[in-house]
Coordinates of C-alpha atoms in Angstrom, one line a residue:
X204 CA 54.2 -32.4 2.4
X205 CA 57.9 -32.0 1.8
X206 CA 60.0 -30.0 4.3
X207 CA 63.7 -29.9 5.0
X208 CA 64.2 -26.5 6.5
X209 CA 65.6 -27.7 9.9
X210 CA 68.1 -30.0 11.4
X211 CA 65.4 -32.4 12.6
X212 CA 64.8 -33.4 8.9
X213 CA 64.3 -37.1 8.2
X214 CA 67.4 -38.4 6.4
X215 CA 67.7 -41.6 4.4
X216 CA 69.6 -43.1 1.5
X217 CA 66.7 -42.2 -0.8
X218 CA 65.7 -38.7 0.3
X219 CA 66.4 -36.0 2.8
X220 CA 63.3 -34.3 4.0
X221 CA 60.0 -34.9 6.0
X222 CA 57.5 -36.2 3.4
X223 CA 55.1 -38.3 5.4
X224 CA 51.8 -37.3 7.1
X225 CA 53.7 -35.6 9.9
X226 CA 57.1 -33.9 10.2
X227 CA 59.6 -34.8 13.0
X228 CA 58.7 -31.4 14.6
X229 CA 55.1 -32.4 14.9
X230 CA 53.8 -30.3 11.9
X231 CA 51.0 -32.0 10.0
X232 CA 51.1 -32.4 6.2
X233 CA 48.2 -29.9 6.0
X234 CA 50.0 -27.3 8.0
X235 CA 53.2 -27.8 6.0
X236 CA 51.4 -27.4 2.7
X237 CA 49.5 -24.3 3.9
X238 CA 52.8 -22.8 5.0
X239 CA 54.3 -23.4 1.6
X240 CA 51.3 -21.7 0.0
X241 CA 51.6 -18.7 2.3
X242 CA 55.3 -18.3 1.5
X243 CA 54.4 -18.5 -2.2
X244 CA 51.8 -15.8 -1.7
X245 CA 54.2 -13.6 0.2
X246 CA 56.6 -13.7 -2.7
X247 CA 53.7 -12.4 -4.9
X248 CA 53.1 -9.6 -2.4
X249 CA 56.8 -8.7 -2.6
X250 CA 56.6 -8.6 -6.4
X251 CA 53.9 -5.9 -6.4
X252 CA 55.4 -4.1 -3.4
X253 CA 58.7 -3.8 -5.2
X254 CA 57.0 -2.4 -8.3
X255 CA 55.0 0.0 -6.2
X256 CA 58.2 1.1 -4.4
X257 CA 59.7 1.9 -7.8
X258 CA 56.9 4.5 -8.3
X259 CA 57.3 5.9 -4.8
X260 CA 54.6 4.0 -3.1
X261 CA 55.6 2.4 0.2
X262 CA 53.1 0.6 2.5
X263 CA 54.5 -0.2 5.9
X264 CA 51.5 -2.4 6.7
X265 CA 52.3 -4.6 3.7
X266 CA 55.9 -5.1 4.9
X267 CA 54.6 -5.8 8.4
X268 CA 52.5 -8.6 7.0
X269 CA 55.3 -10.0 4.8
X270 CA 57.6 -10.3 7.8
X271 CA 55.1 -11.6 10.3
X272 CA 53.7 -14.1 7.8
X273 CA 57.1 -15.5 7.1
X274 CA 57.9 -15.7 10.8
X275 CA 54.9 -18.0 11.4
X276 CA 56.5 -20.6 9.0
X277 CA 59.7 -21.0 10.9
X278 CA 60.4 -24.4 12.6
X279 CA 58.6 -24.8 15.9
X280 CA 56.5 -21.6 15.7
X281 CA 53.0 -22.2 14.5
X282 CA 51.2 -25.5 14.0
X283 CA 47.6 -24.3 13.6
X284 CA 46.2 -25.1 10.2
X285 CA 43.1 -22.9 10.8
X286 CA 45.4 -20.0 11.5
X287 CA 47.2 -20.5 8.2
X288 CA 44.0 -20.7 6.2
X289 CA 43.2 -17.2 7.7
X290 CA 46.7 -16.0 6.8
X291 CA 46.4 -17.3 3.2
X292 CA 43.1 -15.4 2.8
X293 CA 44.6 -12.3 4.3
X294 CA 47.7 -12.6 2.0
X295 CA 45.4 -12.4 -1.0
X296 CA 43.8 -9.2 0.4
X297 CA 47.2 -7.7 1.1
X298 CA 48.4 -8.6 -2.4
X299 CA 45.3 -6.9 -3.9
X300 CA 45.8 -3.8 -1.8
X301 CA 49.3 -3.2 -2.9
X302 CA 48.5 -4.2 -6.5
X303 CA 45.7 -1.6 -6.5
X304 CA 48.1 1.1 -5.2
X305 CA 50.7 0.2 -7.8
X306 CA 48.2 0.4 -10.6
X307 CA 46.9 3.7 -9.4
X308 CA 50.4 5.1 -9.2
X309 CA 51.2 3.9 -12.7
X310 CA 48.1 5.5 -14.0
X311 CA 48.9 8.8 -12.2
X312 CA 52.4 8.8 -13.5
X313 CA 51.4 7.8 -17.0
X314 CA 53.5 4.7 -17.2
X315 CA 52.5 1.3 -18.4
X316 CA 51.9 -1.0 -15.5
X317 CA 53.8 -4.3 -15.4
X318 CA 52.1 -7.6 -14.8
X319 CA 54.3 -9.8 -12.7
X320 CA 53.8 -13.5 -13.2
X321 CA 53.9 -16.5 -10.9
X322 CA 53.1 -15.9 -7.2
X323 CA 51.7 -12.5 -7.9
X324 CA 48.8 -14.0 -9.9
X325 CA 47.9 -16.7 -7.4
X326 CA 44.4 -16.7 -6.0
X327 CA 43.6 -19.1 -3.1
X328 CA 40.5 -21.2 -3.0
X329 CA 37.8 -20.4 -0.4
X330 CA 38.3 -23.2 2.0
X331 CA 41.1 -25.4 3.4
X332 CA 40.3 -28.6 1.4
X333 CA 40.5 -26.7 -1.9
X334 CA 43.4 -24.5 -0.9
X335 CA 45.4 -27.7 -0.2
X336 CA 44.6 -28.9 -3.8
X337 CA 46.6 -25.8 -5.0
X338 CA 49.8 -26.9 -3.1
X339 CA 51.6 -28.2 -6.2
X340 CA 52.5 -24.7 -7.3
X341 CA 54.2 -23.9 -3.9
X342 CA 56.0 -27.0 -2.7
X343 CA 59.6 -26.1 -2.0
X344 CA 61.2 -28.7 -4.2
X345 CA 58.9 -28.4 -7.2
X346 CA 61.6 -27.1 -9.4
X347 CA 64.2 -29.5 -8.3
X348 CA 64.2 -31.5 -11.5
X349 CA 64.0 -28.4 -13.7
X350 CA 66.8 -26.2 -12.3
X351 CA 68.9 -29.0 -10.7
X352 CA 69.6 -29.9 -7.1
X353 CA 72.4 -27.4 -6.6
X354 CA 70.4 -24.4 -7.8
X355 CA 67.4 -25.6 -5.8
X356 CA 69.6 -26.0 -2.8
X357 CA 70.9 -22.5 -3.0
X358 CA 67.3 -21.1 -3.5
X359 CA 66.4 -22.9 -0.2
X360 CA 69.5 -21.5 1.5
X361 CA 68.4 -18.0 0.5
X362 CA 64.7 -18.6 1.4
X363 CA 65.5 -20.1 4.8
X364 CA 68.0 -17.4 5.5
X365 CA 65.2 -14.8 4.7
X366 CA 62.9 -16.6 7.1
X367 CA 65.5 -15.8 9.8
X368 CA 65.9 -12.3 8.6
X369 CA 62.1 -11.6 8.8
X370 CA 61.9 -13.1 12.3
X371 CA 64.7 -10.8 13.6
X372 CA 63.2 -7.8 11.8
X373 CA 59.8 -8.6 13.3
X374 CA 61.2 -8.6 16.8
X375 CA 62.7 -5.1 16.1
X376 CA 59.4 -3.9 14.7
X377 CA 57.6 -4.9 17.9
X378 CA 59.7 -2.3 19.6
X379 CA 59.0 0.3 17.0
X380 CA 62.2 -0.1 15.0
X381 CA 62.2 -0.5 11.3
X382 CA 64.3 0.7 8.3
X383 CA 62.9 1.3 4.9
X384 CA 66.1 0.0 3.2
X385 CA 65.6 -3.3 5.1
X386 CA 62.0 -3.6 3.9
X387 CA 63.0 -2.8 0.4
X388 CA 65.8 -5.4 0.3
X389 CA 63.4 -8.1 1.8
X390 CA 61.0 -7.4 -1.1
X391 CA 63.8 -7.5 -3.6
X392 CA 65.2 -10.8 -2.5
X393 CA 61.8 -12.5 -2.3
X394 CA 61.0 -11.2 -5.8
X395 CA 64.4 -12.6 -7.0
X396 CA 63.3 -16.0 -5.8
X397 CA 60.3 -15.9 -8.1
X398 CA 62.4 -15.8 -11.2
X399 CA 63.6 -19.4 -10.9
X400 CA 67.3 -18.5 -11.0
X401 CA 69.7 -21.2 -12.1
X402 CA 73.1 -19.5 -12.2
X403 CA 75.1 -20.8 -9.3
X404 CA 77.4 -17.8 -9.0
X405 CA 74.5 -15.4 -9.0
X406 CA 72.6 -17.5 -6.4
X407 CA 75.7 -17.5 -4.2
X408 CA 75.9 -13.7 -4.5
X409 CA 72.2 -13.4 -3.6
X410 CA 72.8 -15.6 -0.5
X411 CA 75.6 -13.3 0.6
X412 CA 73.2 -10.4 -0.1
X413 CA 70.8 -12.0 2.4
X414 CA 73.7 -12.2 4.8
X415 CA 74.5 -8.5 4.4
X416 CA 70.8 -7.8 4.9
X417 CA 70.8 -9.8 8.1
X418 CA 73.8 -7.8 9.4
X419 CA 71.7 -4.7 9.1
X420 CA 68.7 -6.4 10.7
X421 CA 70.7 -7.7 13.6
X422 CA 72.2 -4.2 14.1
X423 CA 68.7 -2.8 14.1
X424 CA 67.5 -5.4 16.6
X425 CA 70.5 -4.8 18.8
X426 CA 69.7 -1.0 18.9
X427 CA 66.0 -1.7 19.5
X428 CA 66.7 -3.9 22.5
X429 CA 69.5 -1.7 24.0
X430 CA 67.9 1.6 23.4
X431 CA 64.5 0.5 24.7
X432 CA 65.7 -1.4 27.8
X433 CA 69.2 -0.1 28.4
X434 CA 72.5 -1.7 27.5
X435 CA 73.0 -5.3 28.8
X436 CA 75.1 -5.5 31.9
X437 CA 76.6 -8.6 33.6
X438 CA 73.9 -10.0 35.9
X439 CA 73.6 -13.0 38.2
X440 CA 70.5 -14.9 37.5
X441 CA 68.9 -17.2 40.0
X442 CA 68.2 -20.7 38.4
X443 CA 66.4 -22.2 41.4
X444 CA 62.8 -21.2 42.3
X445 CA 61.4 -19.2 45.2
X446 CA 58.2 -19.8 47.0
X447 CA 55.1 -18.2 45.5
X448 CA 52.7 -17.9 42.6
X449 CA 54.5 -17.9 39.3
X450 CA 54.4 -17.9 35.5
X451 CA 57.0 -18.8 32.9
X452 CA 57.9 -16.9 29.7
X453 CA 59.7 -18.6 26.8
X454 CA 60.8 -17.4 23.4
X455 CA 62.7 -14.4 22.2
X456 CA 60.4 -11.4 22.2
X457 CA 61.4 -8.7 24.7
X458 CA 58.4 -6.6 23.9
X459 CA 56.1 -9.3 25.1
X460 CA 58.4 -9.9 28.1
X461 CA 58.1 -6.2 29.1
X462 CA 54.3 -6.3 28.7
X463 CA 54.0 -9.3 31.0
X464 CA 56.3 -7.8 33.6
X465 CA 54.3 -4.5 33.6
X466 CA 50.9 -6.2 33.8
X467 CA 52.0 -8.5 36.7
X468 CA 53.8 -5.9 38.9
X469 CA 52.5 -5.7 42.5
X470 CA 50.4 -8.9 42.0
X471 CA 52.5 -11.3 44.0
X472 CA 53.4 -13.3 40.9
X473 CA 57.0 -14.3 40.3
X474 CA 58.0 -14.2 36.6
X475 CA 60.6 -16.7 35.3
X476 CA 62.3 -16.8 32.0
X477 CA 62.9 -20.0 30.0
X478 CA 65.3 -20.9 27.3
X479 CA 65.8 -18.1 24.8
X480 CA 64.4 -15.4 27.2
X481 CA 67.3 -15.7 29.6
X482 CA 69.0 -12.4 28.3
X483 CA 66.0 -10.4 29.6
X484 CA 67.7 -10.4 33.0
X485 CA 70.6 -8.4 31.7
X486 CA 68.6 -5.4 30.5
X487 CA 68.1 -2.6 33.2
X488 CA 64.7 -1.8 31.9
X489 CA 63.5 -5.4 32.5
X490 CA 65.5 -6.5 35.6
X491 CA 64.3 -3.5 37.5
X492 CA 61.1 -5.4 38.1
X493 CA 61.6 -7.2 41.4
X494 CA 59.3 -10.0 40.5
X495 CA 61.5 -11.1 37.6
X496 CA 62.6 -14.0 39.8
X497 CA 65.0 -16.0 37.8
X498 CA 65.4 -18.5 34.9
X499 CA 63.8 -21.9 35.0
X500 CA 64.9 -24.8 32.8
X501 CA 67.2 -24.9 29.8
X502 CA 66.9 -25.3 26.1
X503 CA 63.8 -25.8 24.0
X504 CA 64.0 -29.5 23.5
X505 CA 63.6 -30.1 27.3
X506 CA 60.4 -28.1 27.6
X507 CA 58.0 -31.1 27.8
X508 CA 59.7 -32.3 31.0
X509 CA 60.3 -28.8 32.4
X510 CA 56.9 -27.4 31.6
X511 CA 55.2 -30.4 33.2
X512 CA 57.1 -29.7 36.4
X513 CA 56.5 -26.0 36.5
X514 CA 53.6 -25.2 38.9
X515 CA 52.2 -22.2 36.9
X516 CA 51.1 -21.1 33.4
X517 CA 53.6 -20.9 30.5
X518 CA 53.5 -18.5 27.6
X519 CA 55.5 -18.9 24.3
X520 CA 56.3 -15.6 22.6
X521 CA 58.1 -16.9 19.5
X522 CA 59.9 -20.1 18.5
X523 CA 60.4 -22.8 19.9
X524 CA 57.2 -24.6 20.8
X525 CA 56.9 -28.4 20.6
X526 CA 53.8 -30.5 21.1
X527 CA 52.4 -29.7 24.6
X528 CA 52.0 -32.8 26.7
X529 CA 48.6 -33.5 28.2
X530 CA 49.9 -32.8 31.8
X531 CA 50.5 -29.2 31.0
X532 CA 48.5 -28.4 27.9
X533 CA 45.8 -26.6 29.8
X534 CA 48.5 -24.3 31.4
X535 CA 50.1 -23.1 28.2
X536 CA 49.5 -20.0 26.2
X537 CA 50.8 -18.6 22.9
X538 CA 51.1 -15.1 21.5
X539 CA 52.4 -13.3 18.4
X540 CA 53.4 -15.7 15.6
X541 CA 53.1 -18.8 17.8
X542 CA 50.3 -21.3 17.7
X543 CA 49.3 -24.8 18.5
X544 CA 45.8 -26.4 18.0
X545 CA 43.7 -26.2 21.1
X546 CA 46.1 -23.9 23.0
X547 CA 44.8 -20.5 24.1
X548 CA 46.3 -17.6 22.1
X549 CA 46.7 -14.2 23.6
X550 CA 45.9 -11.3 21.2
X551 CA 46.6 -7.6 21.5
X552 CA 49.0 -7.9 24.5
X553 CA 46.2 -8.6 27.0
X554 CA 47.7 -11.1 29.4
X555 CA 44.8 -11.2 31.8
X556 CA 44.1 -14.9 31.1
X557 CA 47.7 -15.7 31.8
X558 CA 47.6 -13.7 35.1
X559 CA 44.3 -15.4 36.1
X560 CA 45.9 -18.8 35.6
X561 CA 49.0 -17.8 37.6
X562 CA 46.7 -16.8 40.5
X563 CA 44.7 -20.0 40.3
X564 CA 47.6 -22.4 40.1
X565 CA 49.7 -23.4 43.3
X566 CA 53.1 -22.0 42.4
X567 CA 56.2 -23.1 44.2
X568 CA 55.7 -24.2 47.8
X569 CA 59.1 -23.4 49.1
X570 CA 62.4 -21.8 48.2
X571 CA 65.1 -24.0 46.8
X572 CA 68.8 -23.5 47.6
X573 CA 70.0 -20.5 45.6
X574 CA 72.1 -21.2 42.6
X575 CA 73.0 -18.6 39.9
X576 CA 74.5 -18.2 36.5
X577 CA 75.8 -15.0 34.9
X578 CA 74.6 -13.4 31.7
X579 CA 74.8 -10.0 30.1
X580 CA 78.1 -9.9 28.4
X581 CA 76.9 -7.9 25.3
X582 CA 79.2 -5.9 23.2
X583 CA 78.9 -2.8 25.3
X584 CA 80.1 -4.7 28.4
X585 CA 82.9 -6.6 26.6
X586 CA 84.2 -3.6 24.7
X587 CA 84.0 -1.6 27.9
X588 CA 86.9 -3.6 29.1
X589 CA 88.5 -4.1 25.7
X590 CA 91.8 -2.6 27.0
X591 CA 92.1 -5.3 29.6
X592 CA 91.3 -8.0 27.0
X593 CA 93.9 -6.6 24.6
X594 CA 96.5 -6.4 27.3
X595 CA 95.8 -10.0 28.3
X596 CA 96.2 -11.1 24.7
X597 CA 99.4 -9.2 24.3
X598 CA 100.8 -10.6 27.6
X599 CA 99.9 -14.1 26.6
X600 CA 97.4 -14.5 29.5
X601 CA 94.7 -15.1 26.8
X602 CA 95.8 -17.4 24.1
X603 CA 92.6 -18.0 22.2
X604 CA 88.9 -17.1 21.9
X605 CA 86.1 -19.6 21.2
X606 CA 82.6 -18.6 20.1
X607 CA 80.6 -21.6 21.1
X608 CA 77.2 -20.6 19.8
X609 CA 74.0 -21.6 18.1
X610 CA 70.9 -23.7 18.6
X611 CA 70.5 -26.7 20.8
X612 CA 68.5 -29.8 19.8
X613 CA 67.5 -33.3 20.7
X614 CA 69.5 -35.3 18.1
X615 CA 72.7 -37.0 19.0
X616 CA 75.9 -35.0 18.5
X617 CA 75.1 -32.0 20.7
X618 CA 77.3 -33.2 23.5
X619 CA 80.2 -32.1 21.2
X620 CA 79.7 -28.6 22.5
X621 CA 79.8 -29.7 26.1
X622 CA 83.0 -31.6 25.5
X623 CA 84.4 -28.6 23.6
X624 CA 83.7 -26.2 26.5
X625 CA 85.1 -28.6 29.1
X626 CA 88.3 -29.2 27.2
X627 CA 89.2 -25.6 26.3
X628 CA 92.5 -24.7 28.0
X629 CA 92.5 -22.4 31.0
X630 CA 94.2 -19.6 29.0
X631 CA 91.2 -19.3 26.6
X632 CA 88.0 -17.4 26.7
X633 CA 84.6 -18.8 25.6
X634 CA 81.8 -16.6 24.4
X635 CA 78.4 -18.1 24.0
X636 CA 75.3 -17.2 21.9
X637 CA 72.2 -19.3 21.6
X638 CA 70.6 -22.1 23.6
X639 CA 73.4 -24.7 23.2
X640 CA 75.1 -23.0 26.1
X641 CA 72.5 -24.6 28.5
X642 CA 74.6 -27.8 28.1
X643 CA 77.5 -26.2 30.0
X644 CA 76.6 -22.8 31.4
X645 CA 76.2 -24.0 35.0
X646 CA 79.8 -25.2 35.2
X647 CA 82.6 -23.2 36.8
X648 CA 85.3 -22.2 34.3
X649 CA 87.1 -19.5 36.4
X650 CA 88.6 -16.3 35.1
X651 CA 91.7 -14.8 33.5
X652 CA 92.8 -11.7 35.4
X653 CA 89.2 -10.9 36.4
X654 CA 87.8 -11.6 33.0
X655 CA 85.4 -14.6 33.2
X656 CA 86.4 -17.4 31.0
X657 CA 82.7 -17.9 30.0
X658 CA 81.0 -14.8 28.6
X659 CA 77.3 -15.3 28.0
X660 CA 76.5 -12.8 25.2
X661 CA 72.8 -13.8 25.0
X662 CA 70.7 -15.7 22.5
X663 CA 70.7 -15.8 18.7
X664 CA 68.9 -12.5 18.7
X665 CA 72.1 -11.0 20.2
X666 CA 74.4 -12.4 17.5
X667 CA 75.4 -8.8 16.5
X668 CA 77.3 -8.5 19.8
X669 CA 79.7 -11.3 18.8
X670 CA 80.2 -9.7 15.3
X671 CA 80.7 -6.3 16.9
X672 CA 83.3 -7.6 19.4
X673 CA 85.2 -9.5 16.8
X674 CA 85.3 -6.5 14.5
X675 CA 86.4 -4.1 17.2
X676 CA 89.1 -6.4 18.4
X677 CA 90.4 -6.8 14.9
X678 CA 90.5 -3.0 14.5
X679 CA 92.4 -2.8 17.8
X680 CA 95.0 -5.3 16.7
X681 CA 95.1 -3.8 13.2
X682 CA 94.3 -7.1 11.5
X683 CA 91.4 -8.8 9.9
X684 CA 88.8 -10.9 11.8
X685 CA 90.2 -14.0 10.3
X686 CA 93.6 -13.1 11.7
X687 CA 92.4 -13.1 15.3
X688 CA 93.0 -16.0 17.6
X689 CA 89.3 -16.8 17.3
X690 CA 87.4 -19.9 16.4
X691 CA 83.7 -20.1 15.8
X692 CA 82.1 -23.4 16.7
X693 CA 78.5 -23.0 15.6
X694 CA 75.5 -25.4 15.9
X695 CA 72.7 -24.8 13.5
X696 CA 69.1 -25.9 13.9
X697 CA 66.6 -23.7 12.1
X698 CA 66.2 -20.6 10.0
X699 CA 67.4 -17.9 12.4
X700 CA 70.7 -19.8 12.6
X701 CA 70.8 -20.0 8.8
X702 CA 70.5 -16.2 8.7
X703 CA 73.3 -15.8 11.2
X704 CA 75.5 -18.1 9.2
X705 CA 74.9 -16.1 6.0
X706 CA 75.6 -12.9 8.0
X707 CA 79.0 -14.3 9.2
X708 CA 79.9 -15.3 5.6
X709 CA 78.9 -11.9 4.3
X710 CA 81.1 -10.3 6.9
X711 CA 84.0 -12.3 5.5
X712 CA 84.4 -14.7 8.4
X713 CA 86.1 -18.0 7.5
X714 CA 86.8 -21.3 9.1
X715 CA 83.5 -21.7 10.9
X716 CA 82.9 -25.1 12.4
X717 CA 79.3 -26.2 11.6
X718 CA 77.4 -29.1 13.0
X719 CA 76.3 -31.4 14.3
X720 CA 74.9 -32.3 10.9
X721 CA 74.7 -30.0 7.9
X722 CA 71.6 -28.6 6.2
X723 CA 70.1 -31.3 4.0
X724 CA 69.6 -28.8 1.1
X725 CA 73.3 -28.2 0.9
X726 CA 74.4 -30.7 -1.8
X727 CA 77.9 -32.2 -1.9
X728 CA 78.7 -29.8 -4.7
X729 CA 77.5 -26.8 -2.7
X730 CA 79.3 -27.9 0.4
X731 CA 82.5 -28.2 -1.7
X732 CA 82.0 -24.6 -2.9
X733 CA 81.5 -23.3 0.7
X734 CA 84.5 -25.2 1.9
X735 CA 86.7 -23.7 -0.9
X736 CA 85.4 -20.1 -0.5
X737 CA 84.7 -19.8 3.2
X738 CA 86.7 -22.7 4.7
X739 CA 83.5 -24.1 6.3
X740 CA 84.5 -27.0 8.5
X741 CA 82.3 -29.9 9.4
X742 CA 82.5 -30.9 13.1
X743 CA 84.9 -33.7 14.0
X744 CA 85.7 -34.6 17.5
X745 CA 86.0 -31.9 20.2
X746 CA 89.7 -32.9 20.7
X747 CA 90.6 -32.8 17.1
X748 CA 88.9 -29.5 16.4
X749 CA 90.5 -27.9 19.4
X750 CA 93.9 -29.2 18.3
X751 CA 93.4 -27.7 14.9
X752 CA 92.2 -24.3 16.3
X753 CA 95.1 -24.1 18.8
X754 CA 97.8 -25.6 16.7
X755 CA 98.7 -28.1 19.4
X756 CA 97.3 -31.0 21.2
X757 CA 95.0 -30.3 24.2
X758 CA 96.1 -31.8 27.5

């Protein structure tokens, strides 16, 4: 195996990347290699899908498969080798189906059919052992010595960004939202990656194209969530348990969350959110369920301790699953793209096994003292009081905005974001996106003229809110986004964060602080280019970075 798509990557003086029998995330070499082969095949599907589209043939089921298959390969999503063997075989069938439709359309229109090379011609073996022998054509760094480390690094930046794009798009599709232009652009960029591009300028432009694409996808997902469940609204969320039977829902997928709430109503089972599912409490269509009892626990990297202590079943709806410990392995379920060997997987939205487990397990014996946090400051809420925000900026009551967002993680350096939040002056506003907020979102930061100093805008799936707010404030002040008193302090971890970073760069945002460590596929040359063009800033200390943002020392 060789994998360096996430921040957990092994790093050494010799090589950056997980290349042993098991990745830091827990992914086996077999699973990693099968994922590479699946991605290779998906590029081949995209080659034929793009050709077919050029002749007026569009197959939504093909695009569904492309995006779902790619989602399964994100960090901490699916670790089940047998499932990937099945997906590899299914990918060959999907490729053949769109190939046949393309050839039929070409014959009907009297045009000579093209024969795309590379991934489009790949045929997998019949079993896992022989499929794994084919991995050499698909390993992510196979062209490193041919095209050079800089070009290969940019290819990976695009590919990993596209993984995030497909994950976000899949969430929207689960709610019935898709756009043909999005599907077409996903096909185009994946096909572009099959051409072994080497021109750095062109690769950079394609990376920005992936960013522009993700802006569309995040807009679509924002509309899917808000139009389906109502606009987010500020909501106090209980973070201490109440007595009774219970189950826990983690991940990002609001469609799954709604199904679980609907299937458990009037059953005496309290439903708790975990980690990335926290924003569910802010949507009227979800918080109307009285048995949505609160949020339990924090970010993904603490799940082994938190899941062990939870007295009910747990279901993972998307990333981020880590190896289930023995003391709760029998209580955990997966659904959608998620999987772990030996863990029960729920198909077709039928949550009866989860409900049965909740009824059988003890649940919480007593209420704990009530404590709450507030979420739900999406763009509809913030822009609804934009006049107050603008007046506060003009009067000097608000001096600066900080977007402290991104993924949390287990590696050292994440305490930077806690220190940053704690040291921001009282005349500044903090907006949060992503699970790094669990490091500081239970602290009291007060308010400025009734505007809370800490505005929880949701998870990475809600990143469009931050972009929308920044754009609208810039319009109100008749300036560019980069002229606002706004600093973005972003922690990256995996491929959804990569997609958001590309979206921010595509939107023209500069001066982003990125950390705690940089993606290993970004070579020193590429980093120099990003610093020059986009003023990307590597995290220093919280004090030094605050001083640079504010233009003065922080007391």
